[in-house]
Coordinates of C-alpha atoms and ligand atoms in Angstrom, one line a residue:
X11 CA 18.1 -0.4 -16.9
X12 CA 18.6 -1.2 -13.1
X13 CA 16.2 2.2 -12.4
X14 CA 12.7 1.5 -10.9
X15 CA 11.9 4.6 -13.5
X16 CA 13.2 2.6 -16.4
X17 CA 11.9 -0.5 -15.3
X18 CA 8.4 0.8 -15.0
X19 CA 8.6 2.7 -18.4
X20 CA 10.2 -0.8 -20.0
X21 CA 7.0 -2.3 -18.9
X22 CA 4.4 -0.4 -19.6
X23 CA 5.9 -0.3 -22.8
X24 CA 6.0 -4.1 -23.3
X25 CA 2.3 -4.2 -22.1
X26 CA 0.9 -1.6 -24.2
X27 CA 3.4 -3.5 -27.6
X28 CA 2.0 -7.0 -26.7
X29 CA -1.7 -5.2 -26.0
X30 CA -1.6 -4.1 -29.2
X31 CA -0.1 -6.9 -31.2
X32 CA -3.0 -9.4 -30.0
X33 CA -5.7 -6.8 -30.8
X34 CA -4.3 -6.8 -34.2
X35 CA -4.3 -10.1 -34.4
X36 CA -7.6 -11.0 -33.4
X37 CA -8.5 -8.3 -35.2
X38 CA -7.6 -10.2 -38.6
X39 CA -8.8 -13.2 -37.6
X40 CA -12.4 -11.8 -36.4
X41 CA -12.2 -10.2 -39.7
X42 CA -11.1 -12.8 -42.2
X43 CA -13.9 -15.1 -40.8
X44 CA -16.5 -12.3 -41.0
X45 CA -15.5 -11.1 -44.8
X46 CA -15.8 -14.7 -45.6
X47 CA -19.4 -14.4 -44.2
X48 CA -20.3 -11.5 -45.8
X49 CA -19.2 -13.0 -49.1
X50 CA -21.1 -16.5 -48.4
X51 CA -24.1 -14.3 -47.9
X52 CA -24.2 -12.3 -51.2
X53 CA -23.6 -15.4 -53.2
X54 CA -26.3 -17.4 -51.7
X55 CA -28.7 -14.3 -52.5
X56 CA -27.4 -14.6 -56.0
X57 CA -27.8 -18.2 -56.7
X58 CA -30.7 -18.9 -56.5
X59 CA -31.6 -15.9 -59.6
X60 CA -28.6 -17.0 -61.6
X61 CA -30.2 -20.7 -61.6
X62 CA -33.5 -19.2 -62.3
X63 CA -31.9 -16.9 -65.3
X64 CA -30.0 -20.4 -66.8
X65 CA -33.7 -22.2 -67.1
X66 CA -34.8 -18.3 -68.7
X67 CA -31.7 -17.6 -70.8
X68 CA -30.9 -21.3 -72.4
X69 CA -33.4 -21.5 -74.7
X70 CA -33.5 -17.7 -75.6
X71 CA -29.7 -18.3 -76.4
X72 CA -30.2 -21.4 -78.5
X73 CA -33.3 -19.8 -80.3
X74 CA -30.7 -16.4 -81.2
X75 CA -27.7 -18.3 -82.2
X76 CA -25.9 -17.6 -85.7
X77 CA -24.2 -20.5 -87.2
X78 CA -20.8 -18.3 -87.4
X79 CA -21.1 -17.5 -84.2
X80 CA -17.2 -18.5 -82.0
X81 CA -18.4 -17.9 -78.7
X82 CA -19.7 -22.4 -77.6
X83 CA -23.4 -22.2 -76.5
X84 CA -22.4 -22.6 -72.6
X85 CA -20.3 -19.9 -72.4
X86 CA -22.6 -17.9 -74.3
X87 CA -25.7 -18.8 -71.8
X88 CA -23.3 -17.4 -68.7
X89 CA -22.2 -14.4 -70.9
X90 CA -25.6 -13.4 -71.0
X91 CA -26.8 -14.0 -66.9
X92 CA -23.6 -12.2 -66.2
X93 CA -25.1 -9.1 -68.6
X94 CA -28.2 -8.9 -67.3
X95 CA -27.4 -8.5 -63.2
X96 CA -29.8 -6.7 -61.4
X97 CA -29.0 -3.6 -59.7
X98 CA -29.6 -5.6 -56.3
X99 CA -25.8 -7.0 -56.9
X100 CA -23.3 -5.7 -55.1
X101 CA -20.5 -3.2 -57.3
X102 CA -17.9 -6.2 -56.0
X103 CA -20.2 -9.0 -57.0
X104 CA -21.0 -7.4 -60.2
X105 CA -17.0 -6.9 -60.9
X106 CA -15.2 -10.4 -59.9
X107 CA -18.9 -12.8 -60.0
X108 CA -17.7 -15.8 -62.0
X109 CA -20.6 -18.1 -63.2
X110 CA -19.2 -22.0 -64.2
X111 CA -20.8 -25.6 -64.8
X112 CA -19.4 -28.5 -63.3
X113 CA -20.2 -32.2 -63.6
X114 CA -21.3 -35.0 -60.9
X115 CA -17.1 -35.2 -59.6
X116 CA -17.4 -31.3 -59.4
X117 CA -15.0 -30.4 -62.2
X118 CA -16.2 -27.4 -64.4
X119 CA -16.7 -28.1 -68.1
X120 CA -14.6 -27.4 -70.9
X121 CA -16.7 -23.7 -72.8
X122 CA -19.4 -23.7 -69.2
X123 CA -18.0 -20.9 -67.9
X124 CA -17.7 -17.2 -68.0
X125 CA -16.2 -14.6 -65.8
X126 CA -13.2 -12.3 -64.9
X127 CA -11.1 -15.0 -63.6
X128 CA -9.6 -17.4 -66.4
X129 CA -8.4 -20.4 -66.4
X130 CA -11.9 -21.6 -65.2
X131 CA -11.5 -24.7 -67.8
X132 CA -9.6 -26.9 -65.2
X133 CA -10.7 -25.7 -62.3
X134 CA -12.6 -28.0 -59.7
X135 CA -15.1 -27.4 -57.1
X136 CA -14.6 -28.4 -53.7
X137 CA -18.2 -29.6 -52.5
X138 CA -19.2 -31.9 -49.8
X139 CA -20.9 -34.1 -52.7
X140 CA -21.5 -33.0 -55.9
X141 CA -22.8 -36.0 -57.5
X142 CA -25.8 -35.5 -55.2
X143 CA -26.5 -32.3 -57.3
X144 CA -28.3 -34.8 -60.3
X145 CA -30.7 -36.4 -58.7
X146 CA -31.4 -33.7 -55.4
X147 CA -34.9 -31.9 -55.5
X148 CA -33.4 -29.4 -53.1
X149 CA -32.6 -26.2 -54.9
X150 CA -31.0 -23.9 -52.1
X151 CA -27.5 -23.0 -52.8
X152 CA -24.7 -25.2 -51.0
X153 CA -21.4 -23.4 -49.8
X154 CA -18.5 -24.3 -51.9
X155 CA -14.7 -24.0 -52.7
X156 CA -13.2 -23.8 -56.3
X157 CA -9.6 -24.4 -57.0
X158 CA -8.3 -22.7 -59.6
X159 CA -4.2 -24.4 -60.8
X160 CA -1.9 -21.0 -60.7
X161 CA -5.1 -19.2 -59.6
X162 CA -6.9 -17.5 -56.9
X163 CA -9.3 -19.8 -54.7
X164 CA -13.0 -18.7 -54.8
X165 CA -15.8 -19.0 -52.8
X166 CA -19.1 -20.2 -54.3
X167 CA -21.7 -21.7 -54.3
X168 CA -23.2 -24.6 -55.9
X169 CA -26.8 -25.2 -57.3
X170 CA -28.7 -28.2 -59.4
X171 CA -29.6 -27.9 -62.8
X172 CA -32.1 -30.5 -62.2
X173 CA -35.6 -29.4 -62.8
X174 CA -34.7 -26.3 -65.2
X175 CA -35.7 -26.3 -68.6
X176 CA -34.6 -29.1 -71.1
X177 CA -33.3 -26.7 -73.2
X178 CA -30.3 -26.1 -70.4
X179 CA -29.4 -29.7 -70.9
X180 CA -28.7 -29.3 -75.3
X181 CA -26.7 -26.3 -73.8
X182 CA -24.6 -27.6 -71.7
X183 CA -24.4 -31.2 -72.1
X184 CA -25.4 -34.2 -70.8
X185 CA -22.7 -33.9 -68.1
X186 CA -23.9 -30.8 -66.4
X187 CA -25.2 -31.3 -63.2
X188 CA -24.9 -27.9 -61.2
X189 CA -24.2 -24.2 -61.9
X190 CA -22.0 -22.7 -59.2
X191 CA -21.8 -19.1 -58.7
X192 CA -17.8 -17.9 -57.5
X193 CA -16.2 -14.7 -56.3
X194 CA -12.6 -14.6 -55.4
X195 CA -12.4 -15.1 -51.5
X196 CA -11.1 -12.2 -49.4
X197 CA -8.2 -13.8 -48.8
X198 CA -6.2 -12.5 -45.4
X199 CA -3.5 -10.7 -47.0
X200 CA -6.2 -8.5 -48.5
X201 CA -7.8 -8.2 -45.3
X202 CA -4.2 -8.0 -43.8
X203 CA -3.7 -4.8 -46.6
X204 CA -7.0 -3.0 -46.2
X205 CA -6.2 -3.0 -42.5
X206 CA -2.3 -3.0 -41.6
X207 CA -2.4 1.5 -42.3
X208 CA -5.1 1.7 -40.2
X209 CA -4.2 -0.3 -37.2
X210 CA -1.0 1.0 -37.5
X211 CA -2.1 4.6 -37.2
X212 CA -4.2 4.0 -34.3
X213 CA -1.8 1.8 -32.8
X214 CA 0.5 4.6 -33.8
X215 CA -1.7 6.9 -31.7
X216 CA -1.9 4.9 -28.8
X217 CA 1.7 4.2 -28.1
X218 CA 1.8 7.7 -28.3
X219 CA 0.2 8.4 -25.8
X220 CA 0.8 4.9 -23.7
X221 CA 4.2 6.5 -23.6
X222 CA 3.5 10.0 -22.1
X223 CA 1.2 8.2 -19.4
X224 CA 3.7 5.6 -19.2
X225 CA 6.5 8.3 -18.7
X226 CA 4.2 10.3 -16.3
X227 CA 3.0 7.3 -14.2
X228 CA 6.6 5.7 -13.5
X229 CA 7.9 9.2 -13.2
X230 CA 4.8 9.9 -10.4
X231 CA 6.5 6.5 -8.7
X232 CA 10.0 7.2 -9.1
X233 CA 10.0 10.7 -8.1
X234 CA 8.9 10.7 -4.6
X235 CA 11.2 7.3 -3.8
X236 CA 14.2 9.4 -5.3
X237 CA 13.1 12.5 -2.5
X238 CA 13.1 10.0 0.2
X239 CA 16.4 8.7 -1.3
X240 CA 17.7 11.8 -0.6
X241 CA 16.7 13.1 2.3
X242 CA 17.2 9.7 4.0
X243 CA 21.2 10.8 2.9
X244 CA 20.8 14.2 4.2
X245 CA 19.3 12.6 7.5
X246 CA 22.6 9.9 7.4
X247 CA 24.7 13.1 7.6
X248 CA 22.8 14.4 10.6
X249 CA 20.1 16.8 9.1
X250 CA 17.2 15.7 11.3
X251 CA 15.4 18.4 10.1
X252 CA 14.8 16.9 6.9
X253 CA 11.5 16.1 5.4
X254 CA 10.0 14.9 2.1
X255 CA 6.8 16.2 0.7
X256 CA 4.0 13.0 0.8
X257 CA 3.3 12.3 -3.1
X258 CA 2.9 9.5 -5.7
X259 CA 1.0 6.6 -5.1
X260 CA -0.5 5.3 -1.4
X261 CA 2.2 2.6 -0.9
X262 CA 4.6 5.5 -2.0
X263 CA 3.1 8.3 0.4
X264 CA 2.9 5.6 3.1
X265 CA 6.4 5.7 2.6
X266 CA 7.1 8.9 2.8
X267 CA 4.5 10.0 6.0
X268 CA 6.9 7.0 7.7
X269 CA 9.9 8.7 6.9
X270 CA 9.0 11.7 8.3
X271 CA 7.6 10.5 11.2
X272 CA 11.1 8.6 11.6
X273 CA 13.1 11.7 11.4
X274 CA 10.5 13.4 13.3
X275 CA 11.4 10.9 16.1
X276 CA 14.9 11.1 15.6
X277 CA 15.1 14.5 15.8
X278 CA 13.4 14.8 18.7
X279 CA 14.8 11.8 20.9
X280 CA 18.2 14.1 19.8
X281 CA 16.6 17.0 20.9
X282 CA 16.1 15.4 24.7
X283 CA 19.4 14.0 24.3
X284 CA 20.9 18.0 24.2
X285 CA 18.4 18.5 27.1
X286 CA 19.8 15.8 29.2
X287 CA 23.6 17.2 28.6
X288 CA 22.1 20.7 29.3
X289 CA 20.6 19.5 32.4
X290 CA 22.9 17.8 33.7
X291 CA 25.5 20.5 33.3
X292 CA 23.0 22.9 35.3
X293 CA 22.8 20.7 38.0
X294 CA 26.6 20.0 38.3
X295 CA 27.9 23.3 38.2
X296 CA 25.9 24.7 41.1
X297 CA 27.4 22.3 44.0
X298 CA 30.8 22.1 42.0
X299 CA 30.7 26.5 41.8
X300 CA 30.2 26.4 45.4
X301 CA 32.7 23.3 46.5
X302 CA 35.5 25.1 44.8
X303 CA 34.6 28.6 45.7
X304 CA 34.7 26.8 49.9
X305 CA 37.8 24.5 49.2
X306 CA 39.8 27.9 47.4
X307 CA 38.7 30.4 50.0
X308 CA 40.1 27.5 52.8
X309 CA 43.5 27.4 50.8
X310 CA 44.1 30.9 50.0
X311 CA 44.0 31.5 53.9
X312 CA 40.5 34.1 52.7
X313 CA 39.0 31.4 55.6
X314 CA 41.4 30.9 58.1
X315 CA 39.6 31.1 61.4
X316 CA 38.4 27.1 62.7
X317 CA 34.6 27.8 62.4
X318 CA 34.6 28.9 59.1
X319 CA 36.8 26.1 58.2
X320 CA 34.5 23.7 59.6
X321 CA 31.6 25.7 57.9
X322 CA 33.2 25.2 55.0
X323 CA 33.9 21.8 55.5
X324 CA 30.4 21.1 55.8
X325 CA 29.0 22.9 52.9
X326 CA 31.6 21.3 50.9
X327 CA 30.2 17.8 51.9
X328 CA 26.7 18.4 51.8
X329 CA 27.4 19.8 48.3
X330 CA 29.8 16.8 47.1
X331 CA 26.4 14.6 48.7
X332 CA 24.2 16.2 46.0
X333 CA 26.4 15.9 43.0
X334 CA 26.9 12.0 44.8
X335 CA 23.1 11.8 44.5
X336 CA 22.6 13.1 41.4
X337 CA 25.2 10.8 39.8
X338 CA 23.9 7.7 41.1
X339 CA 19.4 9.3 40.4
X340 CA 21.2 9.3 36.9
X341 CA 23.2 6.0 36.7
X342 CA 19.8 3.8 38.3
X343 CA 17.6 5.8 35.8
X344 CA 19.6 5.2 32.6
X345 CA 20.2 1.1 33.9
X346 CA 16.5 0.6 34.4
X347 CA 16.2 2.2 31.1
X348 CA 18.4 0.4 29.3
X349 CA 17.3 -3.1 31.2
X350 CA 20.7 -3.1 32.8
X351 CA 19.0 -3.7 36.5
X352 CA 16.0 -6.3 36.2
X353 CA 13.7 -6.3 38.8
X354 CA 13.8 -8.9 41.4
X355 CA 10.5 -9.4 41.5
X356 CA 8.9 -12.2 44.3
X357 CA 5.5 -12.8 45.7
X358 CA 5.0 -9.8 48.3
X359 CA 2.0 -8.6 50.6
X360 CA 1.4 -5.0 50.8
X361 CA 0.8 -5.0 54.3
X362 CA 4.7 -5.1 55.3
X363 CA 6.1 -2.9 53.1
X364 CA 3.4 0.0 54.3
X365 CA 4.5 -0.9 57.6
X366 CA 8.2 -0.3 56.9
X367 CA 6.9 3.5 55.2
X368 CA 4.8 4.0 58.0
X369 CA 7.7 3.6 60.0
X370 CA 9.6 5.3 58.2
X371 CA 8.0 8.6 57.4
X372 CA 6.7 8.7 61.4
X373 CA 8.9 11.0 62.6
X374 CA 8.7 13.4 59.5
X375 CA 5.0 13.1 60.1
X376 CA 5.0 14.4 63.7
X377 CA 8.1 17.2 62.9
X378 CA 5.5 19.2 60.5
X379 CA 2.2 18.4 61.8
X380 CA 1.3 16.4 58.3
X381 CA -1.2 13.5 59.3
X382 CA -0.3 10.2 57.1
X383 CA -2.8 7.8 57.1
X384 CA -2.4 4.2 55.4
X385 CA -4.9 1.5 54.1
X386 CA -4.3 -1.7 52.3
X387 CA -7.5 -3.3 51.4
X388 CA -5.9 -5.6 49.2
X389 CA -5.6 -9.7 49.4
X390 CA -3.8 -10.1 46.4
X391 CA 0.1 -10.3 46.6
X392 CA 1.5 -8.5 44.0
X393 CA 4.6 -9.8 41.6
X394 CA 6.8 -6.8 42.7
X395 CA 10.8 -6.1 43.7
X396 CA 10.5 -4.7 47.4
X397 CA 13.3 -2.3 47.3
X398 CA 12.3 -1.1 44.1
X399 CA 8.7 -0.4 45.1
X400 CA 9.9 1.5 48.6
X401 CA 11.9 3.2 46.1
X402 CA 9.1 4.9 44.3
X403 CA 6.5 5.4 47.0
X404 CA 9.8 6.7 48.9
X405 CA 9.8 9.4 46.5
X406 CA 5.9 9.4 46.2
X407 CA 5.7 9.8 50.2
X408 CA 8.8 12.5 50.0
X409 CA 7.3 14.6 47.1
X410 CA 3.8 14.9 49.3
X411 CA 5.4 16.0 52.4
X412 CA 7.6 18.6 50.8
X413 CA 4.5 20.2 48.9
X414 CA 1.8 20.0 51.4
X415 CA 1.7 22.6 54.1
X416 CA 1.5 22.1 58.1
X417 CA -1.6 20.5 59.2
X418 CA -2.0 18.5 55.8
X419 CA -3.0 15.1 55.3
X420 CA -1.5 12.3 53.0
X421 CA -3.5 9.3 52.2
X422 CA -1.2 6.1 51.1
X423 CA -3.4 3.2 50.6
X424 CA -4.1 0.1 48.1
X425 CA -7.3 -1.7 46.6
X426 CA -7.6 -4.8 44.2
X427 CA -8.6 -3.8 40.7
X428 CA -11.1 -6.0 38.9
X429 CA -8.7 -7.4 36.3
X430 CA -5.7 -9.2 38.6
X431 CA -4.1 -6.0 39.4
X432 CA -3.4 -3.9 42.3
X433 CA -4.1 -0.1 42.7
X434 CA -1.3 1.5 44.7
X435 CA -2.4 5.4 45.3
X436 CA -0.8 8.3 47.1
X437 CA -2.8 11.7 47.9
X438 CA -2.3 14.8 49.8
X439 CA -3.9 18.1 50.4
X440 CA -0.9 20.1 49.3
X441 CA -0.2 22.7 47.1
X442 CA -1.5 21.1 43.9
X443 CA 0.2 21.0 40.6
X444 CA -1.2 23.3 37.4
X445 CA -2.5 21.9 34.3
X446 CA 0.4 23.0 32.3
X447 CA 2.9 21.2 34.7
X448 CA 1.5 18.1 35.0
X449 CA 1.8 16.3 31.2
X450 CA 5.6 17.1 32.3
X451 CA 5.8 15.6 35.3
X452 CA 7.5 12.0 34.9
X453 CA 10.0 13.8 32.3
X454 CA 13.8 13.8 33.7
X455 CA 14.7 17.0 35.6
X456 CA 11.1 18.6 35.2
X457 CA 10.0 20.2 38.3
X458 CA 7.0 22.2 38.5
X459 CA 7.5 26.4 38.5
X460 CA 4.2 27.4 39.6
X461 CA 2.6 26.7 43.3
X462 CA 5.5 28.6 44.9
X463 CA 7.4 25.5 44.9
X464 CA 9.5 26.6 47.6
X465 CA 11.6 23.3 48.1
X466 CA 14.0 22.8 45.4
X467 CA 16.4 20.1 46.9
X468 CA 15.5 17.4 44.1
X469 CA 16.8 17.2 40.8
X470 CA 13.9 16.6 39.3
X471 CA 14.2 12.8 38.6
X472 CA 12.2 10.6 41.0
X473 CA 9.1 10.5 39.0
X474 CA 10.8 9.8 36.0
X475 CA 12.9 6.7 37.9
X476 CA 9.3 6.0 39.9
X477 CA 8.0 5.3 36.5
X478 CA 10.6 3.3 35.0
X479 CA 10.3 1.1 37.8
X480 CA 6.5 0.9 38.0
X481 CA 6.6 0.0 34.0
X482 CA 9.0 -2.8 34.4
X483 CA 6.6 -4.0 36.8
X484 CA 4.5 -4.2 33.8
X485 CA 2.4 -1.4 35.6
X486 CA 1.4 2.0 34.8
X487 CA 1.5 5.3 37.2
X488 CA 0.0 8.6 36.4
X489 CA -0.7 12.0 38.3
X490 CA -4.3 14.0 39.4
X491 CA -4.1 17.0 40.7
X492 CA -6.4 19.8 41.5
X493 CA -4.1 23.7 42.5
X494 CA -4.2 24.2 45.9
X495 CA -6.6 21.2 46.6
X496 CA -4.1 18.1 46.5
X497 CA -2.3 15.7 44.5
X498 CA -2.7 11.9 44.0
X499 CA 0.1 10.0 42.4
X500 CA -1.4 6.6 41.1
X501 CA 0.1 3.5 40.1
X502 CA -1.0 -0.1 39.1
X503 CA 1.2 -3.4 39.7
X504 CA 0.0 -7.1 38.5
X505 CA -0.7 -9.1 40.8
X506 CA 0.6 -12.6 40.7
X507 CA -1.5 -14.7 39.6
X508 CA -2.2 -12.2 36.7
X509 CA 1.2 -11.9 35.8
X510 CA 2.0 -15.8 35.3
X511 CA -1.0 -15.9 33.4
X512 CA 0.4 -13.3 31.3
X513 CA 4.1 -14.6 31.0
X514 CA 1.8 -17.8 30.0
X515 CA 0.1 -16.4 27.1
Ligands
LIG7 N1 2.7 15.7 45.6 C1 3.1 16.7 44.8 N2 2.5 18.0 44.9 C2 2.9 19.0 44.1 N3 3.9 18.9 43.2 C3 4.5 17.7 43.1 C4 4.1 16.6 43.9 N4 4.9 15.5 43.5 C5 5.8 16.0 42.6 N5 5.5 17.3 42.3 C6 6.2 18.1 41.3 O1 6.8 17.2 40.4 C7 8.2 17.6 40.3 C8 9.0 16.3 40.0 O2 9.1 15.4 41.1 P1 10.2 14.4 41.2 O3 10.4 13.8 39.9 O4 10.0 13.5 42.4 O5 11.5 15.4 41.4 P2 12.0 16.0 42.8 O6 11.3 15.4 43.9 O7 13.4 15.7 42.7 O8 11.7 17.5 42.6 C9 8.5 18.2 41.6 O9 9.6 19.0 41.5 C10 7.3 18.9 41.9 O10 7.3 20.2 41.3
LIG8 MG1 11.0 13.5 44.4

């Protein structure tokens, strides 16, 4: 019972029950009404000849009589109409039509009456008013009801006597105002009889086959929920490579498309996560190979002279230096990451902080002959943290003079943007990076192969730290490059204005 599978199939299963209950049942009604009809119909046609045979048949039966005849003259008259029915009549008319006179208050007179159904004697007729039936000159037959005690109740319908011959009156009395022509109505347990076999075979036939579509249509449902089911379990036990085929209905497939996209992420972000460790291992070992090879050689007396102690002693500490570095590229990447370090972000010209770079990167600039040349153009002030922003055009600057050649030229320089932002851009004429490299670029630890990358002193991490920080910024930085043409390093910051507005909204 609690299974979606069951669930659906349960309902369906009411549905098509209750469906098929009310179509029955206004089946029978639609019908009951509609035999009734039909009946009405053939006894109004028949009527008006039965009245027309009473004027016809009267005095031919009162002319024929023998004086020992038992059958009384009425009865006789309505023996013979009933005899003498016309092809026209329906075989049911012909088998159950009861022909009976009744009397101003309706009731049918004692020996007036003839028929299948007996009992006719005290029968009454329910009519809206048969009295009007001795004195009306309207001779169309009125819709009636007879009552039959511990009988069936007929439908009929009712005619005057009035204006037939006289000889109608000697035969039926003084009494006799209408003739009424009856058949049993098709009550609704015969209508209920002729139809209950068939409805139930078709309905039969339906719930048949409501319950194979039923079955197939919660099983297309249930199915594919019961795949993701499971391969969200396999995932749970660390099967990221899970996926479940996309089937069933849209909601259903929506579902499942997500689900593999999820894993599809999961696996993936656990993919970068090996990287990392991978990574990070690689980088490690090489200074920590060569600081123990140094320190061992120093202890073992294999290095014994002063020189090649100091020697040692130096490589040793440049070496510690770069793990040093590499531990704290790794701990200000992951705390920007996770939010740990928030910017401290304050009103700030760009004017001084190109100042403090130009200064900076002066004497670098005049040691290999690489021109830098700076232009702010900007009035904004950006919304920026200073030490965070020296930090990535630090490594912007840094990555441009180790990968352009002697004579070069980098370009740092910033413009307003049209929508409140601030275009920061750095360009050389270096060595280029390739097509294939540069989707990679801002990924930890990538560094380009190609463009005989000749110095390898970084890890591999500025660009992915240069981004963090420009995206906390609420910026955005990306990379052009042409081989052997140049590179420019691009990056966007709000200006302040723009971003209160947008901490506004
Ligand atoms: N201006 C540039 N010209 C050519 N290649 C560049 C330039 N800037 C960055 N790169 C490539 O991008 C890589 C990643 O840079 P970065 O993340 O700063 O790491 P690192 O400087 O430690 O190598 C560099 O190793 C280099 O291959
Ligand atoms: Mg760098």
């Amino acid at each position: 019972m609690g299974s979606l599978q069951v669930r659906l199939f349960l309902t369906y299963l009411f549905i098509i029950v209750v469906t098929l209950g009310l179509a029955t049942l206004s089946l029978f009604l639609l019908l009951g009404g509609y035999r009734d009809s039909i009946t009405y119909g053939n006894l109004e046609t028949l009527g008006p000849f039965v009245r027309t045979q009473v004027g016809i048949t009267a005095p031919d039966v009162l002319d024929s009589r023998e004086p020992d005849d038992t059958v009384p003259v009425g009865a006789d008259v309505l023996l013979n109409i009933l005899g003498i029915r016309e092809e026209r009549d329906s075989e049911r008319l012909r088998t159950v039509t009861s022909l009976a006179v009744i009397d101003a208050q309706g009731n049918v007179l004692p020996d007036a009456w003839a028929g299948p159904v007996s009992l006719l004697d005290a029968a009454t007729v329910e009519l809206s008013s048969p009295a009007a039936l001795a004195t009306t000159s309207d001779i169309s037959p009125r819709r009636c009801r007879m009552d039959i005690p511990e009988g069936p109740s007929l439908l009929c319908v009712a005619l005057p006597l009035r204006g037939l011959a006289p000889e109608v009156e000697e035969a039926f009395g003084p009494d006799a105002v209408g003739i009424v022509v009856a058949t049993p109505a098709a009550g609704m347990g015969e209508v209920l009889a002729d139809l209950t076999p068939r409805l139930l075979f078709s309905g039969l036939i339906g719930l048949a086959a409501a319950l194979v579509l039923g079955f197939l249509l919660s099983q297309s449902v249930a199915a594919p929920l019961r795949n993701i089911a499971s391969a969200a379990r396999n995932v749970a036990r660390g099967n990221y490579r899970q996926r479940v085929p996309v089937t069933g209905p849209r909601e259903v497939r929506d579902l499942a498309a997500n689900f593999n996209r999820m894993t599809g992420e999961v696996q993936r972000s656990q993919q970068t996560l090996r990287d990392f460790l991978a990574n990070i291992s690689h980088e490690l070992k090489t200074p920590l190979t060569s600081i123990r090879g140094f320190s061992e050689a120093v202890l073992d007396g294999t290095i014994d002279d002063p020189e090649g102690i100091r020697r040692s002693a130096r490589i040793i500490n440049d070496e510690s230096g770069r793990v040093l570095r590499l531990v704290e590229e790794l701990l200000d990447l992951s705390r920007i990451e996770s939010g740990q370090i928030s910017m401290r972000k304050e009103p700030l010209r760009l004017d001084e902080l190109f100042e403090h770079l130009s200064a900076l990167f002066a004497l670098r600039s005049e040691d290999t002959g690489i021109k830098l040349e700076i232009t702010n153009t900007t009035s904004a002030r950006v919304d920026g943290d200073y030490d965070r922003l020296e930090q990535v055009l630090n490594n912007l600057l840094d990555n441009a003079f180790r990968h352009t050649p002697e004579g070069g030229l980098i370009r740092l320089s910033a413009r307003d943007l049209h929508d409140g932002a601030v275009q920061v851009m750095v360009s050389d004429t270096g060595v280029g990076i390739s097509p294939r490299d540069l989707p990679h670029l801002f990924d930890r630890f990538y560094r380009a192969q190609s463009m005989g990358n000749r110095n390898r002193k970084g890890y591999g991490l500025g660009l992915a730290i240069s981004r963090e920080i420009v995206r906390a910024h609420g910026g955005e930085i990306w990379a052009t490059s042409e081989p052997n043409q140049g590179t420019s390093f691009v990056f966007t910051l709000p200006t302040v204005g723009q971003a209160a507005r947008k901490a506004g909204s």
